PDB file of C-alpha atoms in Angstrom:
ATOM      1  CA  ASP T   1     -68.990  33.265 -20.482  1.00 64.00           C
ATOM      2  CA  THR T   2     -70.260  32.673 -16.990  1.00 71.00           C
ATOM      3  CA  ALA T   3     -72.321  29.512 -16.737  1.00 92.00           C
ATOM      4  CA  VAL T   4     -74.332  30.464 -13.646  1.00 96.00           C
ATOM      5  CA  SER T   5     -74.368  34.109 -12.763  1.00 96.00           C
ATOM      6  CA  GLN T   6     -75.979  35.709  -9.761  1.00 96.00           C
ATOM      7  CA  THR T   7     -76.262  39.307  -8.718  1.00 96.00           C
ATOM      8  CA  PRO T   8     -75.496  41.114  -6.596  1.00 97.00           C
ATOM      9  CA  LYS T   9     -72.312  39.657  -5.150  1.00 96.00           C
ATOM     10  CA  TYR T  10     -72.745  41.640  -1.955  1.00 97.00           C
ATOM     11  CA  LEU T  11     -75.983  42.844  -0.409  1.00 97.00           C
ATOM     12  CA  VAL T  12     -76.104  44.893   2.765  1.00 97.00           C
ATOM     13  CA  THR T  13     -79.513  45.896   4.046  1.00 97.00           C
ATOM     14  CA  GLN T  14     -81.538  46.759   7.103  1.00 97.00           C
ATOM     15  CA  MET T  15     -83.798  44.444   9.041  1.00 97.00           C
ATOM     16  CA  GLY T  16     -87.342  44.462   7.759  1.00 97.00           C
ATOM     17  CA  ASN T  17     -86.450  45.295   4.177  1.00 97.00           C
ATOM     18  CA  ASP T  18     -87.395  43.214   1.148  1.00 97.00           C
ATOM     19  CA  LYS T  19     -84.656  42.200  -1.258  1.00 97.00           C
ATOM     20  CA  SER T  20     -84.089  40.030  -4.312  1.00 97.00           C
ATOM     21  CA  ILE T  21     -81.148  38.078  -5.649  1.00 98.00           C
ATOM     22  CA  LYS T  22     -81.104  37.287  -9.334  1.00 97.00           C
ATOM     23  CA  CYS T  23     -79.772  34.137 -10.952  1.00 97.00           C
ATOM     24  CA  GLU T  24     -79.342  33.173 -14.575  1.00 96.00           C
ATOM     25  CA  GLN T  25     -77.817  30.109 -16.201  1.00 96.00           C
ATOM     26  CA  ASN T  26     -76.824  29.708 -19.845  1.00 95.00           C
ATOM     27  CA  LEU T  27     -76.180  25.968 -19.737  1.00 93.00           C
ATOM     28  CA  GLY T  28     -79.569  24.832 -20.919  1.00 91.00           C
ATOM     29  CA  HIS T  29     -80.192  23.114 -17.601  1.00 90.00           C
ATOM     30  CA  ASP T  30     -83.718  22.311 -16.560  1.00 88.00           C
ATOM     31  CA  THR T  31     -83.343  22.494 -12.804  1.00 90.00           C
ATOM     32  CA  MET T  32     -82.170  25.394 -10.678  1.00 92.00           C
ATOM     33  CA  TYR T  33     -81.518  25.613  -6.975  1.00 93.00           C
ATOM     34  CA  TRP T  34     -80.953  27.983  -4.131  1.00 95.00           C
ATOM     35  CA  TYR T  35     -78.619  27.049  -1.304  1.00 95.00           C
ATOM     36  CA  LYS T  36     -77.870  28.924   1.910  1.00 96.00           C
ATOM     37  CA  GLN T  37     -74.417  28.684   3.444  1.00 96.00           C
ATOM     38  CA  ASP T  38     -74.223  29.819   7.034  1.00 93.00           C
ATOM     39  CA  SER T  39     -71.257  31.062   9.011  1.00 92.00           C
ATOM     40  CA  LYS T  40     -70.222  27.488   9.828  1.00 91.00           C
ATOM     41  CA  LYS T  41     -70.102  26.750   6.098  1.00 92.00           C
ATOM     42  CA  PHE T  42     -73.081  24.380   6.222  1.00 92.00           C
ATOM     43  CA  LEU T  43     -74.768  24.216   2.823  1.00 93.00           C
ATOM     44  CA  LYS T  44     -78.508  23.954   3.129  1.00 91.00           C
ATOM     45  CA  ILE T  45     -80.831  23.394   0.204  1.00 91.00           C
ATOM     46  CA  MET T  46     -83.630  25.923   0.138  1.00 92.00           C
ATOM     47  CA  PHE T  47     -85.390  25.234  -3.150  1.00 89.00           C
ATOM     48  CA  SER T  48     -85.067  23.195  -6.263  1.00 89.00           C
ATOM     49  CA  TYR T  49     -87.177  24.091  -9.252  1.00 89.00           C
ATOM     50  CA  ASN T  50     -87.747  22.889 -12.766  1.00 82.00           C
ATOM     51  CA  ASN T  51     -90.599  23.428 -15.135  1.00 71.00           C
ATOM     52  CA  LYS T  52     -92.456  20.578 -13.504  1.00 68.00           C
ATOM     53  CA  GLU T  53     -92.162  21.088  -9.825  1.00 79.00           C
ATOM     54  CA  LEU T  54     -90.974  23.275  -7.046  1.00 83.00           C
ATOM     55  CA  ILE T  55     -89.489  21.489  -4.094  1.00 78.00           C
ATOM     56  CA  ILE T  56     -89.238  23.542  -0.975  1.00 75.00           C
ATOM     57  CA  ASN T  57     -87.210  22.623   2.042  1.00 81.00           C
ATOM     58  CA  GLU T  58     -89.801  22.657   4.786  1.00 75.00           C
ATOM     59  CA  THR T  59     -87.488  24.497   7.153  1.00 86.00           C
ATOM     60  CA  VAL T  60     -87.309  27.551   4.886  1.00 91.00           C
ATOM     61  CA  PRO T  61     -89.489  30.412   6.170  1.00 92.00           C
ATOM     62  CA  ASN T  62     -92.205  31.519   3.803  1.00 92.00           C
ATOM     63  CA  ARG T  63     -90.555  34.940   3.708  1.00 96.00           C
ATOM     64  CA  PHE T  64     -88.344  33.339   1.085  1.00 95.00           C
ATOM     65  CA  SER T  65     -89.848  32.739  -2.321  1.00 93.00           C
ATOM     66  CA  PRO T  66     -88.346  31.670  -5.631  1.00 92.00           C
ATOM     67  CA  LYS T  67     -89.534  33.288  -8.830  1.00 90.00           C
ATOM     68  CA  SER T  68     -88.790  31.728 -12.183  1.00 88.00           C
ATOM     69  CA  PRO T  69     -89.767  33.807 -15.239  1.00 87.00           C
ATOM     70  CA  ASP T  70     -88.273  31.142 -17.509  1.00 87.00           C
ATOM     71  CA  LYS T  71     -86.064  28.059 -17.469  1.00 87.00           C
ATOM     72  CA  ALA T  72     -82.869  30.086 -17.413  1.00 92.00           C
ATOM     73  CA  HIS T  73     -83.727  32.247 -14.410  1.00 93.00           C
ATOM     74  CA  LEU T  74     -84.518  31.590 -10.780  1.00 93.00           C
ATOM     75  CA  ASN T  75     -84.625  34.660  -8.589  1.00 95.00           C
ATOM     76  CA  LEU T  76     -84.851  34.635  -4.818  1.00 96.00           C
ATOM     77  CA  HIS T  77     -87.116  37.102  -3.064  1.00 96.00           C
ATOM     78  CA  ILE T  78     -86.807  37.665   0.637  1.00 97.00           C
ATOM     79  CA  ASN T  79     -89.399  39.634   2.580  1.00 97.00           C
ATOM     80  CA  SER T  80     -89.009  41.220   6.002  1.00 97.00           C
ATOM     81  CA  LEU T  81     -85.336  40.422   6.326  1.00 97.00           C
ATOM     82  CA  GLU T  82     -84.092  39.257   9.711  1.00 97.00           C
ATOM     83  CA  LEU T  83     -80.624  39.204  11.258  1.00 96.00           C
ATOM     84  CA  GLY T  84     -80.513  35.417  10.948  1.00 95.00           C
ATOM     85  CA  ASP T  85     -80.870  35.675   7.185  1.00 96.00           C
ATOM     86  CA  SER T  86     -77.277  36.889   6.972  1.00 97.00           C
ATOM     87  CA  ALA T  87     -75.423  34.228   4.999  1.00 97.00           C
ATOM     88  CA  VAL T  88     -74.024  33.427   1.584  1.00 97.00           C
ATOM     89  CA  TYR T  89     -76.670  32.390  -0.913  1.00 98.00           C
ATOM     90  CA  PHE T  90     -75.697  30.228  -3.843  1.00 97.00           C
ATOM     91  CA  CYS T  91     -77.662  29.679  -6.984  1.00 97.00           C
ATOM     92  CA  ALA T  92     -76.949  26.461  -8.874  1.00 96.00           C
ATOM     93  CA  SER T  93     -78.225  24.482 -11.826  1.00 94.00           C
ATOM     94  CA  SER T  94     -78.133  20.962 -13.193  1.00 91.00           C
ATOM     95  CA  LEU T  95     -79.763  18.535 -15.602  1.00 86.00           C
ATOM     96  CA  THR T  96     -82.247  16.135 -14.047  1.00 76.00           C
ATOM     97  CA  ASP T  97     -82.128  13.330 -16.554  1.00 68.00           C
ATOM     98  CA  ARG T  98     -78.456  12.555 -16.159  1.00 62.00           C
ATOM     99  CA  GLY T  99     -77.384  11.185 -12.827  1.00 63.00           C
ATOM    100  CA  ASN T 100     -73.766  12.021 -13.447  1.00 71.00           C
ATOM    101  CA  GLU T 101     -74.454  15.661 -14.189  1.00 82.00           C
ATOM    102  CA  LYS T 102     -72.821  17.790 -11.578  1.00 88.00           C
ATOM    103  CA  LEU T 103     -74.189  20.868  -9.925  1.00 92.00           C
ATOM    104  CA  PHE T 104     -72.926  24.135 -11.366  1.00 94.00           C
ATOM    105  CA  PHE T 105     -72.746  26.941  -8.831  1.00 96.00           C
ATOM    106  CA  GLY T 106     -72.913  30.682  -9.130  1.00 96.00           C
ATOM    107  CA  SER T 107     -70.321  32.751  -7.324  1.00 95.00           C
ATOM    108  CA  GLY T 108     -72.546  33.406  -4.336  1.00 96.00           C
ATOM    109  CA  THR T 109     -74.229  36.453  -2.799  1.00 97.00           C
ATOM    110  CA  GLN T 110     -73.039  37.596   0.591  1.00 97.00           C
ATOM    111  CA  LEU T 111     -76.122  38.947   2.371  1.00 97.00           C
ATOM    112  CA  SER T 112     -75.597  41.028   5.488  1.00 97.00           C
ATOM    113  CA  VAL T 113     -78.651  42.133   7.450  1.00 97.00           C
ATOM    114  CA  LEU T 114     -77.985  44.954   9.905  1.00 96.00           C
TER     115      LEU T 114
ATOM    116  CA  ALA S   1     -80.449  10.233   9.189  1.00 70.00           C
ATOM    117  CA  GLN S   2     -77.753  12.213   7.470  1.00 81.00           C
ATOM    118  CA  LYS S   3     -77.363  11.399   3.817  1.00 92.00           C
ATOM    119  CA  ILE S   4     -73.720  12.517   3.748  1.00 96.00           C
ATOM    120  CA  THR S   5     -71.363  12.439   6.711  1.00 97.00           C
ATOM    121  CA  GLN S   6     -67.981  14.091   6.858  1.00 97.00           C
ATOM    122  CA  THR S   7     -66.463  13.411  10.247  1.00 96.00           C
ATOM    123  CA  GLN S   8     -63.350  15.570   9.942  1.00 96.00           C
ATOM    124  CA  PRO S   9     -64.142  19.225  10.607  1.00 94.00           C
ATOM    125  CA  GLY S  10     -60.492  20.162  10.084  1.00 96.00           C
ATOM    126  CA  MET S  11     -57.407  18.498   8.660  1.00 96.00           C
ATOM    127  CA  PHE S  12     -53.771  19.484   8.340  1.00 97.00           C
ATOM    128  CA  VAL S  13     -51.289  18.118   5.837  1.00 97.00           C
ATOM    129  CA  GLN S  14     -47.692  18.861   5.054  1.00 98.00           C
ATOM    130  CA  GLU S  15     -47.001  20.260   1.619  1.00 97.00           C
ATOM    131  CA  LYS S  16     -46.209  17.522  -0.937  1.00 97.00           C
ATOM    132  CA  GLU S  17     -47.790  14.851   1.237  1.00 98.00           C
ATOM    133  CA  ALA S  18     -51.012  12.991   0.417  1.00 98.00           C
ATOM    134  CA  VAL S  19     -54.194  13.462   2.436  1.00 98.00           C
ATOM    135  CA  THR S  20     -57.483  11.595   2.634  1.00 98.00           C
ATOM    136  CA  LEU S  21     -60.754  13.346   3.371  1.00 98.00           C
ATOM    137  CA  ASP S  22     -63.475  11.037   4.611  1.00 98.00           C
ATOM    138  CA  CYS S  23     -67.032  10.818   3.356  1.00 98.00           C
ATOM    139  CA  THR S  24     -69.707   8.251   4.091  1.00 98.00           C
ATOM    140  CA  TYR S  25     -73.166   8.233   2.611  1.00 97.00           C
ATOM    141  CA  ASP S  26     -76.537   6.692   3.253  1.00 95.00           C
ATOM    142  CA  THR S  27     -78.862   5.581   0.495  1.00 93.00           C
ATOM    143  CA  SER S  28     -81.051   2.651  -0.475  1.00 91.00           C
ATOM    144  CA  ASP S  29     -81.114   3.715  -4.108  1.00 89.00           C
ATOM    145  CA  PRO S  30     -78.905   1.433  -6.232  1.00 90.00           C
ATOM    146  CA  SER S  31     -78.223   4.286  -8.638  1.00 89.00           C
ATOM    147  CA  TYR S  32     -76.506   7.378  -7.309  1.00 91.00           C
ATOM    148  CA  GLY S  33     -73.627   9.731  -7.932  1.00 93.00           C
ATOM    149  CA  LEU S  34     -71.004  11.050  -5.561  1.00 95.00           C
ATOM    150  CA  PHE S  35     -69.283  14.391  -5.984  1.00 96.00           C
ATOM    151  CA  TRP S  36     -66.559  16.373  -4.315  1.00 98.00           C
ATOM    152  CA  TYR S  37     -66.396  20.152  -4.350  1.00 98.00           C
ATOM    153  CA  LYS S  38     -63.688  22.533  -3.189  1.00 98.00           C
ATOM    154  CA  GLN S  39     -64.454  25.933  -1.703  1.00 98.00           C
ATOM    155  CA  PRO S  40     -61.379  28.154  -1.329  1.00 97.00           C
ATOM    156  CA  SER S  41     -61.408  31.259   0.822  1.00 95.00           C
ATOM    157  CA  SER S  42     -62.583  33.256  -2.191  1.00 94.00           C
ATOM    158  CA  GLY S  43     -65.911  31.471  -1.807  1.00 94.00           C
ATOM    159  CA  GLU S  44     -66.657  29.861  -5.149  1.00 95.00           C
ATOM    160  CA  MET S  45     -67.660  26.205  -5.338  1.00 96.00           C
ATOM    161  CA  ILE S  46     -65.340  24.227  -7.600  1.00 96.00           C
ATOM    162  CA  PHE S  47     -66.230  20.751  -8.831  1.00 95.00           C
ATOM    163  CA  LEU S  48     -63.391  18.272  -8.364  1.00 97.00           C
ATOM    164  CA  ILE S  49     -64.435  14.706  -9.096  1.00 97.00           C
ATOM    165  CA  TYR S  50     -67.411  12.407  -9.702  1.00 95.00           C
ATOM    166  CA  GLN S  51     -68.039   8.723  -8.974  1.00 96.00           C
ATOM    167  CA  GLY S  52     -71.065   6.819 -10.190  1.00 93.00           C
ATOM    168  CA  SER S  53     -72.500   3.969  -8.165  1.00 93.00           C
ATOM    169  CA  TYR S  54     -72.047   1.542 -11.055  1.00 93.00           C
ATOM    170  CA  ASP S  55     -68.523   2.599 -11.890  1.00 92.00           C
ATOM    171  CA  GLN S  56     -66.145  -0.299 -11.486  1.00 91.00           C
ATOM    172  CA  GLN S  57     -63.030   1.782 -11.124  1.00 95.00           C
ATOM    173  CA  ASN S  58     -62.207   4.562  -8.742  1.00 96.00           C
ATOM    174  CA  ALA S  59     -62.445   7.991 -10.328  1.00 96.00           C
ATOM    175  CA  THR S  60     -59.292  10.027 -10.821  1.00 97.00           C
ATOM    176  CA  GLU S  61     -58.773  13.616 -11.915  1.00 96.00           C
ATOM    177  CA  GLY S  62     -55.169  14.747 -11.849  1.00 97.00           C
ATOM    178  CA  ARG S  63     -54.033  14.831  -8.222  1.00 98.00           C
ATOM    179  CA  TYR S  64     -57.524  13.926  -7.013  1.00 98.00           C
ATOM    180  CA  SER S  65     -58.768  10.382  -6.684  1.00 98.00           C
ATOM    181  CA  LEU S  66     -61.838   8.965  -5.083  1.00 97.00           C
ATOM    182  CA  ASN S  67     -61.495   5.869  -2.924  1.00 97.00           C
ATOM    183  CA  PHE S  68     -64.909   4.328  -3.532  1.00 97.00           C
ATOM    184  CA  GLN S  69     -65.862   1.478  -1.206  1.00 97.00           C
ATOM    185  CA  LYS S  70     -69.426   0.661  -2.096  1.00 95.00           C
ATOM    186  CA  ALA S  71     -70.076  -1.990   0.548  1.00 95.00           C
ATOM    187  CA  ARG S  72     -68.896   0.401   3.246  1.00 96.00           C
ATOM    188  CA  LYS S  73     -70.721   3.321   1.623  1.00 97.00           C
ATOM    189  CA  SER S  74     -67.665   5.469   1.671  1.00 97.00           C
ATOM    190  CA  ALA S  75     -66.287   7.837  -0.950  1.00 98.00           C
ATOM    191  CA  ASN S  76     -63.097   9.296   0.405  1.00 98.00           C
ATOM    192  CA  LEU S  77     -61.206  11.974  -1.502  1.00 98.00           C
ATOM    193  CA  VAL S  78     -57.475  11.491  -1.808  1.00 98.00           C
ATOM    194  CA  ILE S  79     -55.325  14.476  -2.708  1.00 98.00           C
ATOM    195  CA  SER S  80     -51.806  13.555  -3.663  1.00 97.00           C
ATOM    196  CA  ALA S  81     -48.780  15.845  -3.484  1.00 97.00           C
ATOM    197  CA  SER S  82     -50.625  18.556  -1.558  1.00 97.00           C
ATOM    198  CA  GLN S  83     -50.033  22.155  -2.557  1.00 97.00           C
ATOM    199  CA  LEU S  84     -50.573  25.347  -0.609  1.00 97.00           C
ATOM    200  CA  GLY S  85     -53.431  26.167  -2.953  1.00 97.00           C
ATOM    201  CA  ASP S  86     -55.266  23.063  -1.789  1.00 98.00           C
ATOM    202  CA  SER S  87     -56.076  24.801   1.494  1.00 98.00           C
ATOM    203  CA  ALA S  88     -59.860  25.122   1.364  1.00 98.00           C
ATOM    204  CA  MET S  89     -63.167  23.634   2.496  1.00 98.00           C
ATOM    205  CA  TYR S  90     -64.047  20.351   0.824  1.00 98.00           C
ATOM    206  CA  PHE S  91     -67.603  19.130   0.470  1.00 98.00           C
ATOM    207  CA  CYS S  92     -68.813  15.664  -0.374  1.00 98.00           C
ATOM    208  CA  ALA S  93     -72.201  15.417  -2.069  1.00 96.00           C
ATOM    209  CA  MET S  94     -74.566  12.748  -3.343  1.00 94.00           C
ATOM    210  CA  ARG S  95     -77.296  12.660  -5.943  1.00 91.00           C
ATOM    211  CA  GLU S  96     -79.780   9.777  -5.966  1.00 86.00           C
ATOM    212  CA  ALA S  97     -81.512   8.618  -9.121  1.00 81.00           C
ATOM    213  CA  ASN S  98     -84.909   8.336  -7.462  1.00 79.00           C
ATOM    214  CA  THR S  99     -84.725  11.925  -6.269  1.00 75.00           C
ATOM    215  CA  GLY S 100     -82.837  13.131  -9.303  1.00 62.00           C
ATOM    216  CA  ASN S 101     -83.190  16.818  -8.556  1.00 68.00           C
ATOM    217  CA  GLN S 102     -81.724  16.662  -5.093  1.00 81.00           C
ATOM    218  CA  PHE S 103     -78.092  17.010  -4.128  1.00 89.00           C
ATOM    219  CA  TYR S 104     -77.196  16.249  -0.518  1.00 91.00           C
ATOM    220  CA  PHE S 105     -74.087  17.863   0.943  1.00 95.00           C
ATOM    221  CA  GLY S 106     -71.934  16.986   3.911  1.00 96.00           C
ATOM    222  CA  THR S 107     -70.841  19.508   6.505  1.00 96.00           C
ATOM    223  CA  GLY S 108     -67.435  19.917   4.918  1.00 97.00           C
ATOM    224  CA  THR S 109     -63.817  19.448   5.915  1.00 98.00           C
ATOM    225  CA  SER S 110     -61.439  22.364   6.248  1.00 97.00           C
ATOM    226  CA  LEU S 111     -58.040  21.403   4.876  1.00 98.00           C
ATOM    227  CA  THR S 112     -54.925  23.377   5.698  1.00 98.00           C
ATOM    228  CA  VAL S 113     -51.698  22.664   3.860  1.00 98.00           C
ATOM    229  CA  ILE S 114     -48.617  23.494   5.904  1.00 97.00           C
ATOM    230  CA  PRO S 115     -45.465  24.635   4.105  1.00 95.00           C
TER     231      PRO S 115
END
């Protein structure tokens, strides 16, 4: 049973298109995240979201938007894709009320914008 | 200021030797957690070890140990008896109690184990 699952694993698309990446966790966590990992392997937080608040990294373009239909899902929508959006996107989840609770990662989505 | 600093972009170690990967952190929160993750070439993020700010002893998990020096704000990962499968990127991360949702990651260290 996969704890944090995201789909698709690979996404190849043209510039200007709109795409979504889905994420689901079955751990009962209350907070979910999206991270972007660039070609230099830097991990950058994009969003964190629980049922109380959405925290957006101010450097994230507003073409990116998280959508959470319920606590177990946090999808990432990207509008008007650009070449620079090519990266690996990781979904993750955690519990907020336990400081020692680690971050559980999905397997990543390799996005290639042509 | 960077919350997590990893100053070693790349490291090499001979198989069966021990290696230390450096991590320093910056926080004014007395309560925080420190984590290490491994990312092999396959891409997944694998949790290795956790150290809490109030823990008196250094954390250990099998061949992994965390050299926690609170006054120096360092949380170095020590891998003993390196194996070829240890070749990967290693990320240090911190979670502060006062910003409980946020995990801060370092830039990573690429470790190569030489046979």
